[in-house]
GROMACS .gro file of C-alpha atoms in nm:
model
  379
    1MET     CA    1   0.226  -8.221  11.712
    2ARG     CA    2   0.205  -8.118  12.081
    3LYS     CA    3   0.558  -7.973  12.067
    4ILE     CA    4   0.470  -7.767  11.760
    5ILE     CA    5   0.156  -7.638  11.930
    6ALA     CA    6   0.349  -7.544  12.243
    7VAL     CA    7   0.615  -7.354  12.046
    8ILE     CA    8   0.360  -7.156  11.845
    9LEU     CA    9   0.149  -7.078  12.152
   10THR     CA   10   0.462  -6.950  12.328
   11PHE     CA   11   0.545  -6.741  12.023
   12ILE     CA   12   0.196  -6.591  12.028
   13VAL     CA   13   0.206  -6.516  12.400
   14VAL     CA   14   0.544  -6.344  12.366
   15GLY     CA   15   0.398  -6.130  12.088
   16SER     CA   16   0.109  -6.029  12.313
   17VAL     CA   17   0.351  -5.923  12.586
   18TYR     CA   18   0.551  -5.715  12.338
   19LEU     CA   19   0.231  -5.543  12.230
   20ASN     CA   20   0.201  -5.395  12.577
   21THR     CA   21   0.546  -5.235  12.590
   22GLY     CA   22   0.402  -4.895  12.507
   23ALA     CA   23   0.590  -4.836  12.181
   24THR     CA   24   0.491  -4.498  12.034
   25ASP     CA   25   0.688  -4.490  11.706
   26ILE     CA   26   0.436  -4.560  11.430
   27SER     CA   27   0.690  -4.772  11.243
   28ASP     CA   28   0.737  -4.991  11.552
   29LEU     CA   29   0.362  -5.038  11.581
   30GLN     CA   30   0.336  -5.127  11.216
   31GLU     CA   31   0.613  -5.381  11.258
   32GLU     CA   32   0.427  -5.530  11.555
   33ASP     CA   33   0.116  -5.547  11.338
   34ARG     CA   34   0.304  -5.741  11.072
   35GLU     CA   35   0.450  -5.977  11.331
   36LEU     CA   36   0.101  -6.039  11.468
   37GLU     CA   37  -0.023  -6.110  11.117
   38SER     CA   38   0.262  -6.358  11.068
   39ARG     CA   39   0.177  -6.531  11.396
   40LYS     CA   40  -0.188  -6.535  11.302
   41GLU     CA   41  -0.103  -6.701  10.969
   42GLN     CA   42   0.107  -6.962  11.146
   43ALA     CA   43  -0.173  -7.032  11.394
   44GLN     CA   44  -0.428  -7.048  11.112
   45ALA     CA   45  -0.208  -7.293  10.919
   46VAL     CA   46  -0.189  -7.522  11.224
   47LEU     CA   47  -0.564  -7.479  11.282
   48ASP     CA   48  -0.639  -7.576  10.920
   49SER     CA   49  -0.414  -7.880  10.953
   50LEU     CA   50  -0.580  -7.984  11.280
   51SER     CA   51  -0.927  -7.940  11.131
   52ALA     CA   52  -0.838  -8.147  10.825
   53GLU     CA   53  -0.689  -8.422  11.042
   54GLN     CA   54  -0.991  -8.418  11.271
   55GLU     CA   55  -1.220  -8.452  10.968
   56ASN     CA   56  -1.025  -8.761  10.859
   57ILE     CA   57  -1.055  -8.908  11.209
   58LEU     CA   58  -1.430  -8.842  11.221
   59SER     CA   59  -1.468  -9.013  10.882
   60SER     CA   60  -1.280  -9.314  11.020
   61ILE     CA   61  -1.509  -9.319  11.326
   62ALA     CA   62  -1.815  -9.317  11.100
   63ALA     CA   63  -1.675  -9.612  10.903
   64ILE     CA   64  -1.600  -9.802  11.227
   65ASP     CA   65  -1.954  -9.732  11.353
   66ALA     CA   66  -2.095  -9.881  11.034
   67GLN     CA   67  -1.872 -10.187  11.077
   68ILE     CA   68  -1.986 -10.235  11.438
   69LEU     CA   69  -2.351 -10.218  11.327
   70ALA     CA   70  -2.275 -10.484  11.064
   71PHE     CA   71  -2.118 -10.705  11.331
   72ASP     CA   72  -2.427 -10.659  11.551
   73ALA     CA   73  -2.657 -10.761  11.264
   74GLU     CA   74  -2.441 -11.066  11.191
   75LEU     CA   75  -2.444 -11.167  11.559
   76ILE     CA   76  -2.823 -11.143  11.571
   77GLU     CA   77  -2.849 -11.371  11.266
   78LEU     CA   78  -2.600 -11.618  11.416
   79GLN     CA   79  -2.778 -11.623  11.751
   80ASN     CA   80  -3.104 -11.699  11.567
   81GLN     CA   81  -2.931 -11.987  11.385
   82LYS     CA   82  -2.790 -12.112  11.713
   83ALA     CA   83  -3.131 -12.102  11.881
   84GLU     CA   84  -3.287 -12.294  11.590
   85LEU     CA   85  -3.016 -12.561  11.606
   86GLU     CA   86  -3.053 -12.596  11.983
   87ALA     CA   87  -3.430 -12.635  11.939
   88GLU     CA   88  -3.377 -12.902  11.672
   89ILE     CA   89  -3.130 -13.084  11.897
   90ALA     CA   90  -3.385 -13.081  12.178
   91VAL     CA   91  -3.650 -13.230  11.948
   92ASN     CA   92  -3.398 -13.481  11.818
   93THR     CA   93  -3.312 -13.588  12.173
   94VAL     CA   94  -3.677 -13.661  12.243
   95GLU     CA   95  -3.707 -13.854  11.915
   96LEU     CA   96  -3.392 -14.056  11.987
   97GLU     CA   97  -3.510 -14.144  12.337
   98ALA     CA   98  -3.846 -14.247  12.195
   99ALA     CA   99  -3.682 -14.463  11.927
  100GLN     CA  100  -3.460 -14.629  12.185
  101ALA     CA  101  -3.757 -14.695  12.409
  102GLU     CA  102  -3.964 -14.836  12.123
  103GLU     CA  103  -3.678 -15.061  12.015
  104ALA     CA  104  -3.634 -15.189  12.370
  105ALA     CA  105  -4.006 -15.255  12.404
  106GLN     CA  106  -4.018 -15.442  12.075
  107TYR     CA  107  -3.717 -15.649  12.180
  108GLU     CA  108  -3.884 -15.739  12.508
  109ALA     CA  109  -4.200 -15.841  12.322
  110MET     CA  110  -3.996 -16.054  12.086
  111LYS     CA  111  -3.823 -16.227  12.378
  112LEU     CA  112  -4.159 -16.310  12.527
  113ARG     CA  113  -4.268 -16.470  12.205
  114ILE     CA  114  -3.938 -16.658  12.183
  115GLN     CA  115  -3.983 -16.773  12.540
  116TYR     CA  116  -4.318 -16.906  12.442
  117SER     CA  117  -4.151 -17.100  12.160
  118TYR     CA  118  -3.895 -17.235  12.401
  119GLU     CA  119  -4.161 -17.353  12.634
  120ASN     CA  120  -4.290 -17.539  12.335
  121GLY     CA  121  -3.958 -17.719  12.270
  122ASP     CA  122  -3.705 -17.498  12.069
  123ALA     CA  123  -3.423 -17.474  12.327
  124ASN     CA  124  -3.127 -17.406  12.093
  125TYR     CA  125  -3.293 -17.099  11.947
  126VAL     CA  126  -3.365 -16.949  12.287
  127ASP     CA  127  -3.005 -17.006  12.404
  128THR     CA  128  -2.880 -16.818  12.104
  129ILE     CA  129  -3.116 -16.527  12.166
  130PHE     CA  130  -3.013 -16.481  12.526
  131THR     CA  131  -2.641 -16.518  12.456
  132SER     CA  132  -2.643 -16.264  12.169
  133SER     CA  133  -2.489 -15.921  12.231
  134ASP     CA  134  -2.771 -15.710  12.089
  135VAL     CA  135  -3.073 -15.711  11.863
  136THR     CA  136  -2.868 -15.645  11.552
  137ASP     CA  137  -2.655 -15.952  11.621
  138ILE     CA  138  -2.964 -16.169  11.638
  139VAL     CA  139  -3.124 -16.024  11.326
  140ASN     CA  140  -2.806 -16.068  11.122
  141ARG     CA  141  -2.756 -16.439  11.202
  142PRO     CA  142  -2.897 -16.625  10.901
  143GLU     CA  143  -2.927 -16.956  11.084
  144TYR     CA  144  -3.180 -16.804  11.323
  145ARG     CA  145  -3.351 -16.541  11.105
  146GLU     CA  146  -3.605 -16.790  10.985
  147GLN     CA  147  -3.687 -16.878  11.343
  148ILE     CA  148  -3.798 -16.520  11.419
  149TYR     CA  149  -4.142 -16.424  11.323
  150ASN     CA  150  -4.151 -16.209  11.012
  151TYR     CA  151  -4.337 -15.942  11.200
  152ASP     CA  152  -4.077 -15.918  11.474
  153ALA     CA  153  -3.789 -15.912  11.225
  154ASN     CA  154  -3.941 -15.634  11.017
  155MET     CA  155  -4.028 -15.428  11.320
  156LEU     CA  156  -3.682 -15.461  11.469
  157ASN     CA  157  -3.513 -15.367  11.141
  158GLU     CA  158  -3.734 -15.064  11.109
  159LEU     CA  159  -3.673 -14.952  11.467
  160VAL     CA  160  -3.297 -15.000  11.435
  161GLU     CA  161  -3.294 -14.789  11.118
  162ILE     CA  162  -3.502 -14.514  11.280
  163LYS     CA  163  -3.266 -14.503  11.578
  164ARG     CA  164  -2.963 -14.491  11.348
  165THR     CA  165  -3.115 -14.208  11.140
  166VAL     CA  166  -3.205 -14.003  11.449
  167ALA     CA  167  -2.857 -14.055  11.595
  168ASN     CA  168  -2.688 -13.946  11.272
  169LYS     CA  169  -2.909 -13.636  11.259
  170ARG     CA  170  -2.802 -13.551  11.612
  171VAL     CA  171  -2.435 -13.570  11.513
  172GLU     CA  172  -2.500 -13.335  11.217
  173LEU     CA  173  -2.692 -13.087  11.432
  174GLU     CA  174  -2.424 -13.079  11.699
  175ALA     CA  175  -2.155 -13.024  11.433
  176ASP     CA  176  -2.357 -12.736  11.284
  177LEU     CA  177  -2.406 -12.587  11.631
  178GLU     CA  178  -2.033 -12.606  11.703
  179ALA     CA  179  -1.957 -12.434  11.371
  180VAL     CA  180  -2.203 -12.154  11.445
  181GLU     CA  181  -2.057 -12.108  11.794
  182LEU     CA  182  -1.708 -12.073  11.644
  183ILE     CA  183  -1.835 -11.808  11.400
  184VAL     CA  184  -2.010 -11.625  11.686
  185ALA     CA  185  -1.685 -11.619  11.885
  186GLU     CA  186  -1.495 -11.483  11.584
  187VAL     CA  187  -1.751 -11.209  11.512
  188GLU     CA  188  -1.760 -11.107  11.879
  189GLU     CA  189  -1.380 -11.084  11.878
  190ASN     CA  190  -1.388 -10.867  11.563
  191LYS     CA  191  -1.656 -10.644  11.714
  192GLU     CA  192  -1.451 -10.602  12.034
  193ALA     CA  193  -1.147 -10.498  11.827
  194ALA     CA  194  -1.359 -10.248  11.631
  195GLU     CA  195  -1.497 -10.101  11.955
  196MET     CA  196  -1.144 -10.060  12.094
  197LEU     CA  197  -1.039  -9.884  11.774
  198HIS     CA  198  -1.350  -9.665  11.795
  199SER     CA  199  -1.260  -9.561  12.151
  200ALA     CA  200  -0.903  -9.477  12.050
  201LYS     CA  201  -1.017  -9.274  11.747
  202GLN     CA  202  -1.277  -9.090  11.956
  203ALA     CA  203  -1.013  -8.997  12.214
  204GLN     CA  204  -0.792  -8.872  11.930
  205ALA     CA  205  -1.081  -8.667  11.786
  206ASP     CA  206  -1.152  -8.516  12.130
  207SER     CA  207  -0.784  -8.421  12.162
  208TYR     CA  208  -0.793  -8.249  11.823
  209GLU     CA  209  -1.113  -8.069  11.921
  210ALA     CA  210  -0.942  -7.930  12.232
  211SER     CA  211  -0.642  -7.813  12.026
  212ILE     CA  212  -0.870  -7.658  11.763
  213SER     CA  213  -1.054  -7.468  12.035
  214GLU     CA  214  -0.721  -7.338  12.173
  215TYR     CA  215  -0.611  -7.215  11.832
  216GLU     CA  216  -0.946  -7.051  11.761
  217ASP     CA  217  -0.914  -6.864  12.091
  218GLU     CA  218  -0.556  -6.761  12.011
  219ILE     CA  219  -0.650  -6.637  11.664
  220SER     CA  220  -0.933  -6.433  11.817
  221ALA     CA  221  -0.687  -6.287  12.067
  222ILE     CA  222  -0.442  -6.198  11.788
  223GLU     CA  223  -0.719  -6.033  11.587
  224ALA     CA  224  -0.816  -5.829  11.892
  225ASP     CA  225  -0.452  -5.721  11.935
  226GLN     CA  226  -0.436  -5.631  11.567
  227ALA     CA  227  -0.750  -5.421  11.596
  228ALA     CA  228  -0.601  -5.237  11.893
  229LEU     CA  229  -0.277  -5.177  11.699
  230GLU     CA  230  -0.467  -5.042  11.399
  231GLU     CA  231  -0.640  -4.794  11.628
  232GLN     CA  232  -0.305  -4.688  11.775
  233ILE     CA  233  -0.150  -4.648  11.430
  234ALA     CA  234  -0.446  -4.442  11.311
  235GLU     CA  235  -0.425  -4.224  11.620
  236LEU     CA  236  -0.052  -4.167  11.575
  237GLU     CA  237  -0.106  -4.077  11.211
  238ARG     CA  238  -0.370  -3.825  11.318
  239GLN     CA  239  -0.144  -3.680  11.587
  240ALA     CA  240   0.145  -3.654  11.343
  241ALA     CA  241  -0.077  -3.463  11.101
  242GLU     CA  242  -0.177  -3.219  11.375
  243SER     CA  243   0.161  -3.181  11.548
  244GLY     CA  244   0.322  -2.954  11.289
  245GLN     CA  245   0.593  -3.207  11.216
  246THR     CA  246   0.466  -3.262  10.866
  247VAL     CA  247   0.521  -3.009  10.594
  248GLN     CA  248   0.220  -2.801  10.506
  249ILE     CA  249   0.166  -2.974  10.176
  250TYR     CA  250  -0.143  -3.193  10.178
  251TYR     CA  251  -0.227  -3.458   9.927
  252ASN     CA  252  -0.496  -3.324   9.697
  253GLY     CA  253  -0.571  -3.635   9.491
  254GLY     CA  254  -0.299  -3.586   9.232
  255THR     CA  255  -0.049  -3.846   9.120
  256PHE     CA  256   0.267  -3.959   9.300
  257GLN     CA  257   0.607  -3.967   9.138
  258TRP     CA  258   0.726  -4.312   9.033
  259PRO     CA  259   0.946  -4.434   9.323
  260VAL     CA  260   1.217  -4.608   9.112
  261ALA     CA  261   1.428  -4.329   8.968
  262GLY     CA  262   1.693  -4.530   8.783
  263ASP     CA  263   1.715  -4.858   8.592
  264GLY     CA  264   1.446  -4.741   8.347
  265GLY     CA  265   1.189  -4.720   8.623
  266GLY     CA  266   1.192  -5.097   8.682
  267VAL     CA  267   0.919  -5.346   8.597
  268ILE     CA  268   0.612  -5.437   8.805
  269THR     CA  269   0.660  -5.798   8.913
  270SER     CA  270   0.365  -5.829   9.153
  271HIS     CA  271   0.042  -5.630   9.166
  272PHE     CA  272  -0.181  -5.519   9.452
  273GLY     CA  273  -0.431  -5.782   9.572
  274PRO     CA  274  -0.450  -6.141   9.698
  275ARG     CA  275  -0.122  -6.330   9.671
  276TRP     CA  276  -0.009  -6.663   9.821
  277GLY     CA  277  -0.316  -6.686  10.041
  278ARG     CA  278  -0.292  -6.333  10.185
  279MET     CA  279  -0.332  -5.970  10.079
  280HIS     CA  280  -0.039  -5.802   9.900
  281ASN     CA  281  -0.075  -5.440  10.011
  282GLY     CA  282   0.122  -5.271   9.737
  283ILE     CA  283   0.308  -5.329   9.411
  284ASP     CA  284   0.655  -5.477   9.364
  285ILE     CA  285   0.880  -5.298   9.112
  286GLY     CA  286   1.173  -5.514   9.007
  287CYS     CA  287   1.507  -5.332   8.969
  288ASP     CA  288   1.877  -5.383   9.032
  289THR     CA  289   2.027  -5.356   9.378
  290GLY     CA  290   2.151  -4.999   9.431
  291THR     CA  291   1.887  -4.838   9.208
  292PRO     CA  292   1.783  -4.496   9.355
  293ILE     CA  293   1.444  -4.491   9.533
  294VAL     CA  294   1.275  -4.150   9.564
  295ALA     CA  295   0.985  -4.004   9.762
  296GLY     CA  296   0.656  -4.012   9.572
  297GLU     CA  297   0.549  -3.683   9.731
  298SER     CA  298   0.665  -3.428   9.990
  299GLY     CA  299   0.616  -3.522  10.354
  300THR     CA  300   0.774  -3.627  10.683
  301VAL     CA  301   0.957  -3.953  10.745
  302ILE     CA  302   0.773  -4.131  11.026
  303GLY     CA  303   0.952  -4.463  10.982
  304ALA     CA  304   1.307  -4.545  10.872
  305ALA     CA  305   1.430  -4.875  11.014
  306TYR     CA  306   1.478  -5.246  10.955
  307SER     CA  307   1.227  -5.528  11.012
  308SER     CA  308   1.252  -5.899  10.940
  309SER     CA  309   0.963  -5.885  10.694
  310MET     CA  310   1.000  -5.537  10.535
  311GLY     CA  311   1.377  -5.524  10.543
  312ASN     CA  312   1.513  -5.165  10.532
  313TYR     CA  313   1.202  -4.953  10.486
  314VAL     CA  314   1.097  -4.588  10.471
  315LEU     CA  315   0.751  -4.466  10.577
  316ILE     CA  316   0.648  -4.113  10.476
  317ASP     CA  317   0.348  -3.915  10.606
  318HIS     CA  318   0.220  -3.682  10.333
  319GLY     CA  319  -0.057  -3.529  10.543
  320GLY     CA  320  -0.430  -3.554  10.487
  321GLY     CA  321  -0.435  -3.916  10.606
  322VAL     CA  322  -0.199  -4.031  10.328
  323THR     CA  323   0.123  -4.231  10.385
  324THR     CA  324   0.357  -4.423  10.153
  325VAL     CA  325   0.600  -4.703  10.232
  326TYR     CA  326   0.911  -4.821  10.043
  327MET     CA  327   1.043  -5.165  10.146
  328HIS     CA  328   1.339  -5.406  10.098
  329ASN     CA  329   1.602  -5.137  10.040
  330SER     CA  330   1.973  -5.211  10.061
  331VAL     CA  331   2.059  -4.868  10.212
  332LEU     CA  332   1.848  -4.593  10.375
  333CYS     CA  333   1.927  -4.227  10.300
  334VAL     CA  334   1.680  -4.059  10.540
  335SER     CA  335   1.597  -4.086  10.909
  336TYR     CA  336   1.295  -4.059  11.136
  337GLY     CA  337   1.144  -3.707  11.158
  338GLN     CA  338   1.321  -3.578  10.846
  339THR     CA  339   1.128  -3.366  10.594
  340VAL     CA  340   1.161  -3.476  10.232
  341GLU     CA  341   1.057  -3.330   9.899
  342ARG     CA  342   0.885  -3.498   9.607
  343GLY     CA  343   1.145  -3.694   9.406
  344GLN     CA  344   1.411  -3.671   9.680
  345LEU     CA  345   1.646  -3.969   9.717
  346ILE     CA  346   1.540  -4.169  10.023
  347ALA     CA  347   1.704  -4.512   9.972
  348TYR     CA  348   1.871  -4.755   9.734
  349ALA     CA  349   1.688  -5.066   9.617
  350GLY     CA  350   1.781  -5.407   9.751
  351SER     CA  351   1.642  -5.740   9.866
  352THR     CA  352   1.643  -5.719  10.246
  353GLY     CA  353   1.378  -5.872  10.471
  354ASN     CA  354   1.126  -6.118  10.331
  355SER     CA  355   1.218  -6.081   9.965
  356THR     CA  356   1.277  -6.309   9.668
  357GLY     CA  357   1.497  -6.066   9.475
  358PRO     CA  358   1.595  -5.697   9.442
  359HIS     CA  359   1.290  -5.474   9.407
  360CYS     CA  360   1.099  -5.186   9.564
  361HIS     CA  361   0.773  -5.265   9.737
  362PHE     CA  362   0.564  -4.946   9.716
  363GLY     CA  363   0.252  -4.921   9.932
  364LEU     CA  364  -0.009  -4.646   9.967
  365ARG     CA  365  -0.230  -4.598  10.272
  366ILE     CA  366  -0.524  -4.356  10.270
  367ASN     CA  367  -0.719  -4.284  10.589
  368GLY     CA  368  -0.584  -4.594  10.759
  369SER     CA  369  -0.644  -4.843  10.474
  370TYR     CA  370  -0.412  -4.974  10.205
  371VAL     CA  371  -0.527  -4.907   9.849
  372ASN     CA  372  -0.399  -5.004   9.507
  373PRO     CA  373  -0.121  -4.748   9.448
  374TYR     CA  374  -0.094  -4.797   9.074
  375PRO     CA  375  -0.375  -4.555   8.973
  376TYR     CA  376  -0.208  -4.284   9.187
  377LEU     CA  377   0.134  -4.312   9.021
  378THR     CA  378   0.289  -4.125   8.727
  379ASN     CA  379   0.598  -4.244   8.551
   0.00000   0.00000   0.00000
């Protein structure tokens, strides 16, 4: 994209330099005007493409922003869950410590009572108690269960169960906390990736904005050059009318002769008005290559040359601010400064320049502006 931009900008700058060469032939100025219009269209096409692409990028940024906000909301919810689990674990820790302490105290009390029994003659029982590995081992030995007071046995069983329940709850809470922490890490990673993508898209959008600004400036510069050219063309047309070069026959509002003399007068293939996204300043009359093209009215040839867009063309000043142009000819029969009469042969039809087939493009300009020539023609 940067290479395309550079080439078109260079093309535009070269055109601006050529504008300042001081050309005085009205046909040269008109050709410059058409070249500027072509460059303007190219710049506008690139500008439209850049704007459309920038719009797509901005839409992507908006979608990424929404995704980041969703990640933030999810993280807040997960952090709340994590805080609740940590609070439950803290409470559970206190409960487990209390259960362990209560169990130990009950066991100590039981040993005191057993010691009392021992002191009263039950030595085998006491040996078993003090050689057992833990409280559960004692409680589960059937040969000694009957020797423990029912109260002590019930209390120990209850305390052991409470401790087991609290311990199991702690395992569940810690597993839940670990799961939440894993989800938090995953969401944070996704958010970080979205933020990186956001930064890249924003940089891309900023780059497009800079390019769009450049093209807007270039189009404004081209339009200013075009306005200056139009003023020059109008001034040259006025000078030509006053210089005595034109014949003293002034257009009085009558009709022009049909420009295609042979081939049955040809057929109109394209009318005056908008066409292909731009203004078509004339009518196209389809005819065979070599068909005679004649002057629509008497006047002076102020343009007879070749251009890449108009091909071989003839431009005639009829006086009174009226000019006609005949484009895409195969051969020219008149030259610059020559006086011609109404109906005089001036060229042979062809398909030179920017043309899709043999025809005569006939344009009419009145007081510096192109008008629909059809109402002014007679066949």
